[in-house]
Amino acid sequence: MATESGGSEFVDTFPDEAAIIKASFLIAFVSLGIGAFFGLIQALHRTNVLRVIDSADYYTLLTGHGVLLAIVFTIFFLCGVFHWAVARSLDRPAESALFSWAWVGLMTTGTVLATVAILGGLVPNLGMSADVLFTFYAPLQAHPIFYIGLAMFIVGTWLAGADWFLSYRAWRQDHPDERIPLQTFMVLTTMIMWYISTLGVAVSVVFFLIPWSLGLIESVNPLLTRTLFWYFGHPIVYFWLMPAYLLWYTVLPKLAGGRLFSDPLARVVFLLFLLLSTPVGIHHQYLDPGIAEGFKFIAMTNTMFLLLPSLLTAFTVVASVEHGARQRGGEGYLRWLGALPWRDPAFTGMALAGAMFAAGGFSGMINAGMNINYLIHNTLWVPGHFHLTVGTAVALTMMAGSYWLVPQVTGTKLYSRPIGLLQVIMWFVGMVFMSNAMHRAGLAGIPRRTAEPQYQNFEFLTPIGSIFELRVQIALGGTLLFLSVVLFLFNILLTSLGEESDRPVDSYLPEPLSGPEGSPRILDNLAMWTGIAAVLVVLAYTLPLAGIIQNGGGLFGGGLPVPATVSAGFDLVLTTVTSAFNTLWGVVA
Amino acid sequence: MKLTKARALILIAFSVPVAIELRTVAGFFNVELPLIAVAVIEFLFLALLFVLYGLYGEGSESAA
Ligand code: HEM
Ligand SMILES: [Cu+2]
């Protein structure tokens, strides 16, 4: 990790990059504000505490909430982080500022189009809506501009990735024998994973959903669009998580007063995510009737392997933080915890995010188990789970990271540390209430994605406490979370309006305890890892996709579905390959 | 170790999940804890923290 040149600040060394990052953060934070407001309305509505909207509009807001938070906020923010990480770790500006603005512009245009389509659903007689939720697969159908906006957004992220690869290529020419700096390595591996996985959703949107919503084709194969969505829908969770990991590995140890334990281990973890995050998407489809059980079993096995890099991360990050605490004079088995810089909202926020992620990991294992998944599938347990992961491990890390990153790109000091600290703690407490109650409600069978989960002549039962308490906890937690977002936005706004400072924040990052020198160079062979990742994807998806096309009535649906078997897909692949071979043979002979 | 405001806030934060699931833990030992008992326990914890903060908190010396 290169040290800052001459002690000058990021915004002075890289003014163009700082502008790009500020723009990305701005859009991320606006989306966060709107999305959190929708979240509050949902939390109060479905618990029947306060109903300000018509239940029919619930899905419009829920779509806005999911898209603006899980797609727009997270991805815009991570693009800012990646732009920062590449410039600082390669110690060079992007190749072309104009190109950088091009991806920011394209992603922003896409966001505006998709958001207009979604919010159009609130205006009667407009004839425009996109109440398809953030998973947007058929048979739900949105206005074409929703899909077009989405496609523009994704192409924008591709260009952003190209921007960072171009920087890397230019750097490589000047440094032919050096190891890839860790932060850039993390960005590049994440982007390779993103390219592989967005291919699926791009095919789904461009070939099926856009033509279908324009009326150019009559029907689609719904299971195919679902499967293509989840082909991308699992890797996207790592697209959210890896920037958080980047901050945990390279920034959190410094904030704790120490340094990263092992650079090579961090590289191994990112490679494992590159390899393993795509061939598991079917674990979201355990209840889909059109996919044979055998494929689901394979997806489950792959998923359990993903625990490995997650646990490696937990151990490395905790070890690095403990090292920091001991540098600060911490002692004992657990007493060192007290020596950590809890007053610093950037540190505390990331540490709390990590703690909640551990809980999210445990509930995730329940989701991943093929049989136990049936217990919680489509219940409120699932939002309970992912508000710990993307909603806290990622979102809270991003907010906490902002307290350290935003001053670097604005050149102004953080407006208030105490408010920042209060904010991250409020998020933690709010999420404990909301997420825990959601998990419990899910165990009681309360469904997700429902405006009024209150039924006549039917009572949900809980083993301990009451459904009423759970409702109150969800509403209370949601309110605290919303207030926390308000505090965050207010603090960041006042920070950016503050006076320029010579030293807005201590942005120096120390070298890891164990550097990359001793590790095998093959870790840096990105082309090879990309190849292996692609092979794994082909192995995991060829037969299931062939089966879905065969059994689900063809590429565009319409035919009569037949029961799913492993052999159906195999037949299709076999006939396709034989006929291709025969044609080839005919040409050659 | 000094009980700073930040440390006190962290302790409060971590007491919340413990309080929420206290009845479950008690249930493992076949103890049926009513909601009000949980509220009282959490209240006592906060009161204790308040007292400790008064004794050893930031106010007792210059802020750390
Ligand atoms: C102010 C804080 C938040 C509140 C009060 C909140 C509340 C909620 C509620 C009550 C639901 C469930 C609705 C239902 O299934 O009927 C929900 C769903 C969801 N939330 Fe949040 N949330 C918050 C923050 C976040 C954050 C930060 C993220 C991600 C970065 C997020 C992502 C999602 C997603 C993806 C869904 C699922 C939408 C769907 O089912 O299509 N939320 N939220
Ligand atoms: Cu998944």
XYZ file of C-alpha atoms and ligand atoms in Angstrom:
697
model
C 0.000 0.000 0.000
C 1.650 3.204 -1.137
C 1.949 5.939 1.408
C 0.525 9.338 0.627
C 3.028 11.414 -1.304
C 4.596 14.130 0.826
C 1.839 14.080 3.430
C -0.529 16.071 1.204
C -4.186 15.171 1.229
C -6.070 13.069 -1.300
C -8.116 16.012 -2.524
C -4.936 18.017 -3.257
C -3.080 15.163 -4.940
C -6.058 13.882 -6.925
C -8.550 16.733 -7.375
C -10.297 15.143 -10.398
C -10.719 11.812 -8.612
C -12.001 13.582 -5.510
C -14.675 15.265 -7.637
C -15.788 11.923 -9.089
C -15.903 10.369 -5.632
C -17.895 13.278 -4.244
C -20.420 12.951 -7.063
C -20.771 9.199 -6.470
C -21.200 9.695 -2.727
C -23.745 12.447 -3.273
C -26.004 10.200 -5.335
C -25.471 7.346 -2.893
C -26.521 9.517 0.050
C -29.577 10.995 -1.667
C -30.701 7.426 -2.426
C -29.995 6.420 1.156
C -32.208 9.228 2.453
C -35.148 8.419 0.186
C -34.769 4.665 0.640
C -34.626 4.935 4.422
C -37.762 7.079 4.413
C -39.594 4.375 2.459
C -38.213 1.820 4.911
C -39.724 3.731 7.807
C -43.112 3.873 6.095
C -42.974 0.108 5.432
C -41.932 -0.763 8.960
C -44.794 1.275 10.418
C -47.304 0.136 7.814
C -46.869 -3.594 7.948
C -46.857 -3.602 11.738
C -50.081 -1.602 11.657
C -48.621 1.115 13.854
C -49.180 3.933 11.390
C -50.558 3.722 7.862
C -49.950 6.828 5.781
C -50.146 5.124 2.397
C -52.696 2.948 0.688
C -51.759 -0.715 1.000
C -51.901 -0.935 -2.790
C -48.961 1.479 -2.957
C -46.888 -0.634 -0.589
C -45.140 -2.460 -3.421
C -44.211 0.774 -5.145
C -42.402 1.931 -2.033
C -40.931 -1.508 -1.387
C -39.525 -1.549 -4.916
C -38.120 1.941 -4.370
C -36.652 0.871 -1.032
C -34.943 -2.213 -2.459
C -33.683 -0.562 -5.641
C -32.527 2.709 -4.072
C -30.789 1.056 -1.114
C -29.607 -2.335 -2.259
C -28.684 -1.302 -5.795
C -28.173 2.458 -6.065
C -26.831 3.473 -2.634
C -24.485 0.529 -2.261
C -23.118 0.549 -5.804
C -22.632 4.295 -6.129
C -20.867 4.331 -2.803
C -18.624 1.419 -3.665
C -17.724 3.024 -6.992
C -16.547 6.033 -5.000
C -14.556 3.813 -2.639
C -13.004 1.877 -5.518
C -12.073 5.062 -7.348
C -10.384 6.293 -4.177
C -8.671 2.953 -3.520
C -7.254 2.613 -7.033
C -5.946 6.176 -7.223
C -4.337 6.079 -3.787
C -2.888 2.583 -3.917
C -1.461 2.973 -7.438
C -0.576 6.544 -6.580
C -1.727 7.802 -9.953
C -4.803 9.569 -11.300
C -7.299 7.898 -13.629
C -6.297 7.835 -17.283
C -9.069 10.189 -18.369
C -11.288 12.311 -16.159
C -13.761 12.576 -19.016
C -14.120 8.804 -19.105
C -14.717 8.746 -15.369
C -17.453 11.332 -15.731
C -18.945 9.216 -18.509
C -19.610 6.282 -16.169
C -20.872 8.528 -13.406
C -23.201 10.149 -15.948
C -24.443 6.874 -17.395
C -25.112 5.345 -13.994
C -26.880 8.500 -12.861
C -29.088 8.628 -15.952
C -29.957 4.976 -15.476
C -30.826 5.600 -11.838
C -33.074 8.537 -12.702
C -34.932 6.559 -15.385
C -35.491 3.550 -13.122
C -36.567 5.742 -10.201
C -39.009 7.698 -12.348
C -40.527 4.430 -13.551
C -40.899 3.191 -9.976
C -42.313 6.391 -8.493
C -44.611 6.734 -11.505
C -46.580 3.966 -9.823
C -47.690 6.470 -7.180
C -49.337 8.699 -9.787
C -52.690 7.338 -10.927
C -53.476 7.459 -14.660
C -49.846 7.987 -15.584
C -49.740 4.535 -17.084
C -46.231 4.036 -15.810
C -45.188 1.737 -13.017
C -42.487 -0.681 -12.029
C -43.853 -2.504 -8.987
C -41.580 -5.439 -9.659
C -39.469 -5.258 -6.477
C -35.704 -5.076 -6.635
C -35.551 -8.631 -7.969
C -37.527 -7.624 -11.116
C -37.965 -11.091 -12.653
C -40.996 -12.237 -14.637
C -43.912 -12.700 -14.393
C -44.016 -9.239 -12.800
C -43.618 -6.664 -15.522
C -42.363 -3.076 -15.368
C -42.502 -0.148 -17.743
C -39.692 -0.464 -20.329
C -37.833 2.580 -19.020
C -37.274 0.762 -15.735
C -35.347 -1.999 -17.493
C -33.624 0.465 -19.807
C -32.498 2.524 -16.819
C -31.266 -0.628 -15.146
C -29.317 -1.649 -18.229
C -27.699 1.804 -18.440
C -26.785 1.593 -14.787
C -25.097 -1.762 -15.263
C -23.228 -0.676 -18.371
C -22.071 2.324 -16.320
C -20.561 -0.016 -13.724
C -18.813 -1.901 -16.539
C -17.227 1.340 -17.708
C -16.216 2.135 -14.150
C -14.457 -1.222 -13.997
C -12.752 -0.463 -17.315
C -11.552 2.823 -15.829
C -9.787 0.968 -13.001
C -8.367 -1.692 -15.294
C -6.945 1.056 -17.523
C -5.294 2.679 -14.509
C -3.864 -0.662 -13.562
C -2.547 -1.314 -17.080
C -0.811 2.063 -17.169
C 0.673 1.437 -13.737
C 1.878 -1.991 -14.825
C 3.883 -0.461 -17.680
C 5.791 1.663 -15.185
C 6.142 -1.126 -12.612
C 6.600 -4.368 -14.556
C 7.801 -6.482 -11.633
C 5.903 -5.165 -8.638
C 3.070 -6.953 -6.885
C -0.359 -5.449 -7.493
C -1.011 -3.088 -4.562
C -3.492 -4.762 -2.237
C -6.358 -2.290 -2.597
C -6.138 -2.370 -6.383
C -5.989 -6.160 -6.267
C -9.221 -6.136 -4.274
C -10.912 -3.777 -6.715
C -9.858 -5.758 -9.780
C -10.894 -9.172 -8.437
C -14.232 -7.736 -7.355
C -14.798 -6.243 -10.784
C -13.948 -9.504 -12.563
C -16.550 -11.228 -10.438
C -18.980 -8.435 -11.292
C -18.356 -8.776 -15.043
C -18.968 -12.518 -14.930
C -22.127 -12.211 -12.906
C -23.744 -9.196 -14.579
C -23.599 -11.073 -17.856
C -26.562 -13.108 -16.636
C -28.724 -10.168 -15.706
C -27.749 -8.324 -18.885
C -28.949 -11.251 -21.000
C -32.156 -11.394 -18.984
C -32.860 -7.669 -19.318
C -31.761 -7.122 -22.913
C -33.011 -10.300 -24.574
C -36.100 -11.055 -22.540
C -37.429 -8.345 -20.252
C -37.015 -5.276 -22.494
C -38.505 -6.920 -25.632
C -41.289 -8.383 -23.503
C -42.164 -5.072 -21.827
C -42.146 -3.365 -25.243
C -44.519 -6.034 -26.544
C -42.020 -7.305 -29.115
C -42.255 -10.823 -27.771
C -45.384 -12.324 -26.332
C -44.055 -14.313 -23.433
C -40.941 -15.168 -21.509
C -39.826 -18.265 -19.680
C -40.302 -16.986 -16.121
C -38.050 -19.565 -14.538
C -35.308 -18.605 -16.954
C -35.497 -14.929 -15.977
C -35.564 -15.917 -12.311
C -32.533 -18.120 -12.707
C -30.629 -15.489 -14.664
C -31.511 -12.988 -11.957
C -30.201 -15.229 -9.196
C -27.154 -16.094 -11.263
C -26.377 -12.415 -10.667
C -28.299 -12.068 -7.398
C -25.854 -13.974 -5.285
C -22.648 -12.424 -6.633
C -24.206 -8.997 -6.111
C -24.104 -9.671 -2.384
C -20.339 -10.012 -2.702
C -20.259 -6.902 -4.837
C -21.756 -5.165 -1.787
C -19.584 -6.952 0.698
C -16.172 -6.758 -0.915
C -15.894 -2.961 -0.640
C -16.825 -3.376 3.023
C -14.106 -6.042 3.293
C -11.700 -3.690 1.558
C -12.374 -1.155 4.302
C -12.190 -3.796 7.056
C -8.894 -5.182 5.781
C -7.096 -1.998 4.838
C -8.665 0.797 6.934
C -10.161 -0.713 10.091
C -6.824 -2.046 11.466
C -5.345 1.422 11.089
C -8.304 3.044 12.824
C -7.789 0.543 15.645
C -4.207 1.740 15.986
C -2.506 -1.183 14.261
C -2.024 -2.679 10.831
C -3.332 -5.520 8.696
C -2.137 -8.930 9.836
C -1.550 -10.599 6.493
C -1.632 -9.226 2.972
C -1.439 -12.654 1.237
C -4.360 -13.987 3.230
C -6.441 -11.012 2.116
C -5.566 -11.845 -1.493
C -6.563 -15.468 -1.037
C -9.902 -14.402 0.406
C -10.717 -12.142 -2.518
C -9.767 -14.876 -4.982
C -11.989 -17.377 -3.200
C -14.884 -14.951 -3.501
C -14.147 -14.502 -7.186
C -14.249 -18.260 -7.715
C -17.125 -19.213 -5.451
C -19.657 -16.427 -5.525
C -21.245 -17.102 -8.904
C -21.837 -20.869 -9.033
C -24.203 -20.746 -6.043
C -27.136 -18.596 -7.202
C -29.517 -21.556 -7.251
C -29.479 -21.530 -3.438
C -32.080 -18.746 -3.757
C -34.325 -21.116 -5.671
C -34.646 -24.097 -3.346
C -38.407 -23.844 -3.676
C -38.539 -23.368 -7.450
C -40.283 -26.440 -8.858
C -38.603 -26.277 -12.261
C -35.081 -27.022 -11.055
C -34.037 -30.563 -10.232
C -33.108 -31.288 -6.624
C -29.594 -32.457 -7.584
C -28.627 -29.008 -8.863
C -29.935 -27.425 -5.701
C -27.804 -29.796 -3.702
C -24.699 -28.803 -5.662
C -25.500 -25.116 -5.092
C -25.867 -25.783 -1.376
C -22.497 -27.521 -1.198
C -20.764 -24.663 -3.016
C -22.462 -22.215 -0.687
C -21.087 -23.930 2.382
C -17.597 -23.582 0.890
C -18.128 -19.829 0.882
C -18.022 -19.946 4.659
C -14.285 -20.458 4.380
C -13.315 -17.004 3.067
C -15.865 -15.433 5.404
C -14.324 -17.080 8.442
C -10.809 -16.249 7.194
C -11.939 -12.642 7.047
C -13.377 -12.732 10.535
C -10.156 -14.131 11.989
C -7.786 -11.831 10.076
C -9.753 -8.699 10.804
C -10.220 -9.477 14.486
C -6.528 -10.382 14.798
C -5.538 -7.093 13.160
C -7.849 -5.127 15.415
C -6.522 -6.927 18.482
C -2.998 -6.107 17.356
C -4.063 -2.457 17.157
C -5.528 -2.577 20.660
C -2.330 -4.070 22.056
C -0.307 -1.356 20.314
C -2.477 1.108 22.213
C -1.634 -0.599 25.498
C -4.496 -3.092 25.690
C -3.851 -6.258 27.695
C -5.485 -9.470 28.874
C -7.643 -12.016 27.071
C -10.584 -9.715 26.570
C -9.631 -6.515 28.350
C -7.873 -5.279 25.193
C -11.347 -4.636 23.796
C -11.582 -1.671 26.148
C -8.415 -0.151 24.688
C -9.976 0.253 21.246
C -10.786 3.773 20.011
C -14.522 3.582 20.681
C -14.852 7.369 20.485
C -14.082 7.285 16.798
C -17.350 6.753 14.883
C -15.484 5.364 11.866
C -13.927 2.640 14.002
C -16.972 1.935 16.162
C -19.349 1.845 13.199
C -17.205 -0.652 11.319
C -16.663 -2.783 14.421
C -20.394 -2.903 15.177
C -21.086 -3.671 11.525
C -18.670 -6.582 11.737
C -20.297 -7.875 14.925
C -23.732 -7.798 13.315
C -22.346 -9.496 10.251
C -21.429 -12.464 12.407
C -25.069 -12.749 13.448
C -26.152 -12.355 9.822
C -23.760 -15.124 8.861
C -25.432 -17.514 11.276
C -28.928 -16.785 10.028
C -27.524 -17.067 6.505
C -26.456 -20.627 7.183
C -30.086 -21.435 7.989
C -31.118 -19.890 4.670
C -28.473 -21.901 2.852
C -29.501 -25.292 4.214
C -31.740 -26.849 1.607
C -34.184 -28.463 4.002
C -34.203 -25.965 6.840
C -34.676 -23.201 4.275
C -38.247 -24.488 3.809
C -38.980 -23.308 7.332
C -38.152 -19.670 6.663
C -38.487 -19.303 2.885
C -40.277 -16.060 1.937
C -40.957 -15.207 5.562
C -39.895 -12.044 7.359
C -36.840 -14.002 8.542
C -35.229 -13.268 5.182
C -35.408 -9.442 5.425
C -34.276 -9.928 9.026
C -31.207 -11.707 7.692
C -30.245 -9.291 4.960
C -30.736 -6.175 7.035
C -27.845 -7.574 9.077
C -25.729 -8.264 6.023
C -26.312 -5.685 3.306
C -28.392 -3.470 5.593
C -25.733 -3.298 8.317
C -22.442 -5.043 7.550
C -22.377 -3.127 4.271
C -24.497 -0.030 4.894
C -23.129 0.722 8.365
C -19.557 0.126 7.203
C -20.195 2.561 4.378
C -21.629 5.179 6.710
C -18.807 4.688 9.212
C -16.246 4.723 6.431
C -17.719 8.018 5.250
C -16.650 9.657 8.484
C -13.080 8.918 7.465
C -13.368 9.093 3.668
C -15.564 12.129 3.095
C -13.082 14.526 4.790
C -10.405 13.181 2.437
C -12.348 14.155 -0.660
C -13.854 17.400 0.630
C -10.777 18.604 2.513
C -12.986 19.588 5.459
C -13.018 18.193 8.971
C -15.835 15.939 10.145
C -18.542 18.180 11.567
C -19.179 16.186 14.745
C -17.617 13.027 16.088
C -20.045 12.629 19.010
C -23.039 12.831 16.667
C -21.316 10.301 14.439
C -20.816 7.981 17.387
C -24.408 8.362 18.466
C -25.487 7.661 14.903
C -23.658 4.345 14.532
C -24.785 3.160 17.969
C -28.343 4.124 17.174
C -28.112 2.074 13.986
C -26.874 -0.902 15.961
C -29.644 -0.677 18.554
C -32.339 -0.002 15.937
C -31.183 -2.950 13.888
C -31.063 -5.235 16.916
C -34.718 -4.458 17.507
C -35.870 -4.627 13.896
C -33.806 -7.530 12.645
C -34.192 -9.756 15.676
C -37.956 -9.278 15.651
C -38.067 -9.942 11.904
C -36.209 -13.225 12.385
C -38.617 -14.237 15.119
C -41.647 -13.158 13.127
C -40.372 -15.254 10.246
C -40.080 -18.294 12.486
C -43.694 -17.714 13.426
C -44.524 -17.850 9.716
C -45.237 -14.180 9.027
C -44.604 -13.591 5.308
C -42.328 -10.939 3.833
C -43.357 -8.540 1.060
C -46.827 -8.068 2.490
C -48.490 -4.790 3.396
C -50.959 -6.317 5.824
C -49.783 -9.577 7.318
C -52.854 -9.657 9.520
C -55.386 -12.323 8.639
C -58.903 -13.095 9.762
C -59.535 -16.220 11.806
C -55.846 -16.934 11.985
C -53.272 -16.178 14.650
C -49.514 -16.430 14.311
C -47.936 -17.931 17.417
C -44.557 -17.326 19.058
C -42.963 -19.615 21.628
C -41.790 -16.671 23.736
C -43.330 -13.218 24.040
C -46.104 -12.224 21.657
C -46.642 -11.164 18.058
C -47.652 -7.763 19.351
C -44.230 -7.293 20.961
C -42.523 -8.275 17.726
C -44.547 -5.701 15.829
C -43.634 -3.010 18.305
C -39.974 -3.968 18.068
C -40.000 -3.781 14.269
C -41.673 -0.382 14.315
C -39.382 0.938 17.048
C -36.273 -0.419 15.353
C -37.308 1.038 11.991
C -37.840 4.436 13.579
C -34.425 4.420 15.268
C -32.821 3.384 11.979
C -34.492 6.202 10.123
C -33.399 8.741 12.732
C -29.900 7.350 12.491
C -29.872 8.001 8.736
C -31.093 11.554 9.336
C -28.225 12.161 11.787
C -25.771 10.703 9.315
C -26.914 12.826 6.388
C -26.991 15.945 8.524
C -23.442 15.304 9.784
C -22.100 14.670 6.287
C -23.872 17.698 4.846
C -22.422 19.999 7.504
C -19.016 18.391 7.008
C -19.037 19.158 3.319
C -20.122 22.741 4.006
C -17.356 23.220 6.570
C -14.141 25.177 6.199
C -11.178 23.720 4.367
C -8.579 22.277 6.677
C -4.914 21.440 6.067
C -5.242 18.092 7.728
C -8.889 17.071 7.719
C -8.185 13.491 8.803
C -5.229 11.181 9.410
C -5.327 9.327 6.117
C -2.038 7.454 6.346
C -2.354 3.667 5.971
C 0.495 1.572 7.407
C 1.978 -1.441 5.633
C 0.633 -4.883 6.673
C 2.536 -6.908 9.287
C 3.146 -9.587 6.706
C 3.488 -8.143 3.204
C 2.895 -9.721 -0.210
C 6.606 -10.462 -0.880
C 6.609 -13.982 0.491
C 3.379 -15.074 -1.139
C 3.196 -16.983 -4.446
C 3.100 -14.712 -7.478
C 0.372 -16.852 -8.954
C -2.045 -15.045 -6.658
C -1.642 -12.015 -8.926
C -2.334 -13.950 -12.127
C -5.766 -12.450 -12.730
C -6.246 -14.015 -16.168
C -5.851 -17.506 -14.766
C -8.285 -16.933 -11.905
C -10.802 -15.453 -14.318
C -10.513 -18.583 -16.428
C -11.110 -20.887 -13.476
C -14.065 -18.811 -12.333
C -15.590 -19.040 -15.811
C -15.136 -22.814 -15.919
C -16.859 -23.187 -12.541
C -19.766 -21.110 -13.793
C -20.111 -23.230 -16.917
C -20.024 -26.405 -14.832
C -22.597 -25.121 -12.370
C -25.057 -23.602 -14.815
C -25.024 -25.404 -18.169
C -27.206 -28.329 -17.186
C -29.669 -26.405 -15.003
C -30.169 -23.725 -17.680
C -30.595 -26.325 -20.383
C -33.118 -28.107 -18.204
C -35.033 -24.894 -17.569
C -35.197 -24.109 -21.271
C -36.183 -27.667 -22.128
C -38.744 -28.146 -19.363
C -40.091 -24.630 -19.197
C -41.407 -24.575 -22.741
C -38.401 -23.104 -24.564
C -36.348 -19.920 -24.404
C -39.400 -17.699 -24.506
C -41.747 -19.953 -22.590
C -45.162 -20.487 -24.066
C -44.771 -24.275 -24.378
C -46.095 -26.725 -21.843
C -43.868 -27.154 -18.813
C -42.874 -30.675 -17.812
C -41.577 -31.896 -14.447
C -37.960 -31.126 -13.715
C -35.371 -33.852 -13.971
C -31.622 -33.735 -14.087
C -31.606 -35.743 -17.309
C -33.796 -33.322 -19.272
C -31.082 -30.694 -19.316
C -28.562 -33.329 -20.129
C -30.633 -34.420 -23.146
C -30.779 -30.867 -24.463
C -27.044 -30.369 -24.082
C -26.415 -33.743 -25.692
C -28.642 -33.096 -28.713
C -27.251 -29.589 -29.168
C -23.688 -30.786 -28.999
C -24.315 -33.761 -31.327
C -26.115 -31.682 -33.902
C -23.374 -29.024 -33.751
C -20.821 -31.769 -34.147
C -22.725 -33.322 -37.067
C -22.994 -29.975 -38.835
C -19.300 -29.384 -38.327
C -18.536 -32.853 -39.554
C -20.712 -32.223 -42.616
C -18.724 -29.067 -43.389
C -15.375 -30.725 -42.880
C -16.101 -33.982 -44.690
C -9.928 1.505 33.009
C -11.905 4.694 32.711
C -15.552 4.528 31.809
C -15.654 7.030 28.981
C -18.878 8.181 27.355
C -18.035 6.080 24.309
C -17.426 2.934 26.370
C -20.642 3.493 28.297
C -22.579 3.859 25.037
C -21.086 0.630 23.711
C -22.071 -1.217 26.888
C -25.618 0.109 26.608
C -25.735 -0.919 22.958
C -24.667 -4.474 23.723
C -27.095 -4.756 26.617
C -30.019 -4.409 24.192
C -29.676 -7.736 22.345
C -29.008 -9.455 25.663
C -32.162 -7.970 27.155
C -34.295 -8.797 24.122
C -33.314 -12.443 24.146
C -33.061 -12.823 27.928
C -36.387 -14.635 28.039
C -35.169 -17.149 25.466
C -32.042 -17.860 27.495
C -34.113 -18.179 30.661
C -36.376 -20.534 28.733
C -33.448 -22.911 28.216
C -33.418 -23.342 31.989
C -37.191 -23.680 32.166
C -37.536 -20.262 33.747
C -40.458 -18.230 32.431
C -39.366 -14.629 32.688
C -42.165 -12.081 32.236
C -41.533 -9.020 30.052
C -41.642 -6.745 33.050
C -38.756 -8.646 34.661
C -36.653 -8.027 31.577
C -37.505 -4.335 31.712
C -36.529 -4.172 35.377
C -33.231 -5.977 34.782
C -32.328 -3.677 31.901
C -33.301 -0.685 34.002
C -31.096 -1.879 36.865
C -28.219 -2.351 34.449
C -28.608 1.181 33.132
C -28.827 2.544 36.668
C -25.654 0.694 37.627
C -23.870 2.065 34.579
C -25.065 5.536 35.465
C -23.648 5.232 38.953
C -20.339 3.828 37.685
C -20.139 6.644 35.181
C -20.644 9.135 37.989
C -17.853 7.491 39.987
C -15.330 6.662 37.284
C -16.667 8.550 34.280
C -15.135 11.281 32.170
C -16.494 13.971 34.497
C -14.419 12.673 37.417
C -11.232 13.861 35.708
C -10.329 15.745 32.519
C -11.949 14.139 29.456
C -9.868 11.288 28.040
C -34.049 3.107 7.708
C -33.623 1.895 7.688
C -34.438 0.739 7.143
C -35.717 0.356 7.445
C -36.654 0.991 8.458
C -36.030 -0.791 6.628
C -37.224 -1.498 6.654
C -37.555 -2.531 5.816
C -38.721 -3.368 5.926
C -39.782 -3.253 7.020
C -38.683 -4.273 4.904
C -39.610 -5.445 4.682
C -40.772 -5.187 3.864
C -41.546 -6.421 3.529
O -40.992 -7.493 3.258
O -42.778 -6.299 3.524
C -37.500 -3.998 4.134
C -37.124 -4.691 3.000
C -35.905 -4.516 2.352
N -34.859 -3.690 2.751
Fe -34.901 -2.386 4.276
N -34.939 -1.082 5.836
C -33.945 -0.166 6.134
C -32.678 -0.106 5.576
C -32.239 -0.882 4.533
C -30.905 -0.837 3.984
C -29.777 0.079 4.458
C -30.886 -1.729 2.965
C -29.767 -2.105 2.029
C -28.690 -1.445 1.825
C -32.199 -2.326 2.870
C -32.583 -3.258 1.929
C -33.818 -3.849 1.866
C -34.201 -4.797 0.851
C -33.334 -5.269 -0.313
C -35.514 -5.208 1.148
C -36.350 -6.245 0.405
C -37.261 -5.638 -0.562
C -38.090 -6.689 -1.223
O -38.578 -7.599 -0.543
O -38.219 -6.594 -2.440
N -32.991 -1.794 3.844
N -36.819 -2.939 4.723
Cu -27.143 -15.921 -2.074
